[in-house]
PDB file of C-alpha atoms in Angstrom:
ATOM      1  CA  UNK A 156      81.594 106.631  96.649  1.00 48.00           C
ATOM      2  CA  UNK A 157      84.460 104.658  95.140  1.00 52.00           C
ATOM      3  CA  UNK A 158      87.010 107.397  95.711  1.00 51.00           C
ATOM      4  CA  UNK A 159      85.705 108.050  99.214  1.00 52.00           C
ATOM      5  CA  UNK A 160      86.241 104.372 100.046  1.00 51.00           C
ATOM      6  CA  UNK A 161      89.820 104.526  98.692  1.00 57.00           C
ATOM      7  CA  UNK A 162      90.667 107.643 100.804  1.00 56.00           C
ATOM      8  CA  UNK A 163      89.163 106.095 103.949  1.00 53.00           C
ATOM      9  CA  UNK A 164      91.019 102.816 103.416  1.00 55.00           C
ATOM     10  CA  UNK A 165      94.245 104.649 102.766  1.00 56.00           C
ATOM     11  CA  UNK A 166      93.957 106.567 106.010  1.00 61.00           C
ATOM     12  CA  UNK A 167      93.481 103.338 107.952  1.00 68.00           C
ATOM     13  CA  UNK A 168      96.765 101.985 106.559  1.00 86.00           C
ATOM     14  CA  UNK A 169      98.718 105.167 107.155  1.00 88.00           C
ATOM     15  CA  UNK A 170     101.216 105.936 109.819  1.00 91.00           C
ATOM     16  CA  UNK A 171     102.075 109.459 111.079  1.00 92.00           C
ATOM     17  CA  UNK A 172     105.682 110.536 110.481  1.00 93.00           C
ATOM     18  CA  UNK A 173     107.014 113.725 112.015  1.00 95.00           C
ATOM     19  CA  UNK A 174     110.357 114.817 110.588  1.00 96.00           C
ATOM     20  CA  UNK A 175     112.473 117.950 110.541  1.00 97.00           C
ATOM     21  CA  UNK A 176     113.668 119.011 107.048  1.00 97.00           C
ATOM     22  CA  UNK A 177     116.412 121.428 106.104  1.00 98.00           C
ATOM     23  CA  UNK A 178     114.741 124.685 105.081  1.00 98.00           C
ATOM     24  CA  UNK A 179     116.074 124.422 101.520  1.00 98.00           C
ATOM     25  CA  UNK A 180     114.555 120.965 101.096  1.00 97.00           C
ATOM     26  CA  UNK A 181     111.291 122.021 102.738  1.00 97.00           C
ATOM     27  CA  UNK A 182     111.085 125.098 100.370  1.00 98.00           C
ATOM     28  CA  UNK A 183     111.731 122.898  97.350  1.00 98.00           C
ATOM     29  CA  UNK A 184     109.030 120.411  98.523  1.00 98.00           C
ATOM     30  CA  UNK A 185     106.567 123.258  98.921  1.00 98.00           C
ATOM     31  CA  UNK A 186     107.401 124.756  95.498  1.00 98.00           C
ATOM     32  CA  UNK A 187     107.090 121.325  93.854  1.00 97.00           C
ATOM     33  CA  UNK A 188     103.743 120.722  95.479  1.00 97.00           C
ATOM     34  CA  UNK A 189     102.417 124.139  94.508  1.00 98.00           C
ATOM     35  CA  UNK A 190     103.545 123.662  90.890  1.00 97.00           C
ATOM     36  CA  UNK A 191     102.396 120.063  90.507  1.00 97.00           C
ATOM     37  CA  UNK A 192      99.219 120.390  92.540  1.00 97.00           C
ATOM     38  CA  UNK A 193      99.884 117.347  94.699  1.00 96.00           C
ATOM     39  CA  UNK A 194     100.072 117.202  98.472  1.00 96.00           C
ATOM     40  CA  UNK A 195     103.326 116.959 100.462  1.00 96.00           C
ATOM     41  CA  UNK A 196     102.231 113.492 101.587  1.00 95.00           C
ATOM     42  CA  UNK A 197     101.788 112.190  98.061  1.00 96.00           C
ATOM     43  CA  UNK A 198     105.011 113.853  96.808  1.00 97.00           C
ATOM     44  CA  UNK A 199     106.956 112.371  99.726  1.00 96.00           C
ATOM     45  CA  UNK A 200     105.424 108.922  99.301  1.00 95.00           C
ATOM     46  CA  UNK A 201     106.149 108.817  95.569  1.00 96.00           C
ATOM     47  CA  UNK A 202     109.741 110.042  96.060  1.00 95.00           C
ATOM     48  CA  UNK A 203     110.526 107.564  98.805  1.00 94.00           C
ATOM     49  CA  UNK A 204     108.756 104.778  96.895  1.00 95.00           C
ATOM     50  CA  UNK A 205     110.872 105.397  93.807  1.00 95.00           C
ATOM     51  CA  UNK A 206     114.099 105.545  95.834  1.00 91.00           C
ATOM     52  CA  UNK A 207     113.288 102.355  97.790  1.00 93.00           C
ATOM     53  CA  UNK A 208     112.288 100.510  94.645  1.00 94.00           C
ATOM     54  CA  UNK A 209     115.721 101.287  93.152  1.00 91.00           C
ATOM     55  CA  UNK A 210     117.535 100.569  96.413  1.00 91.00           C
ATOM     56  CA  UNK A 211     115.900  97.192  97.086  1.00 93.00           C
ATOM     57  CA  UNK A 212     116.246  96.078  93.489  1.00 94.00           C
ATOM     58  CA  UNK A 213     120.025  95.901  93.913  1.00 92.00           C
ATOM     59  CA  UNK A 214     121.704  92.910  95.568  1.00 93.00           C
ATOM     60  CA  UNK A 215     122.363  93.505  99.316  1.00 91.00           C
ATOM     61  CA  UNK A 216     126.032  93.828  98.893  1.00 88.00           C
ATOM     62  CA  UNK A 217     125.562  96.596  96.309  1.00 89.00           C
ATOM     63  CA  UNK A 218     123.121  98.651  98.346  1.00 89.00           C
ATOM     64  CA  UNK A 219     124.390 102.031  99.327  1.00 83.00           C
ATOM     65  CA  UNK A 220     122.455 104.888 100.799  1.00 78.00           C
ATOM     66  CA  UNK A 221     123.063 107.288  97.974  1.00 70.00           C
ATOM     67  CA  UNK A 222     124.431 106.481  94.568  1.00 58.00           C
TER      68      UNK A 222
END
């Protein structure tokens, strides 16, 4: 019941995002998900979260898209 509640709450707070990825990136994402056993959603959320954490931890004047 606890995990069901977590999943239901998570879906309520979610937003749909449709994007087009380069085939190479999409293939890598699929391979990563197959090997790690996690979904594309979780893999994408964790990757973006880690990037944003690093990005927003820098002072505004030092923020660059890719470093």
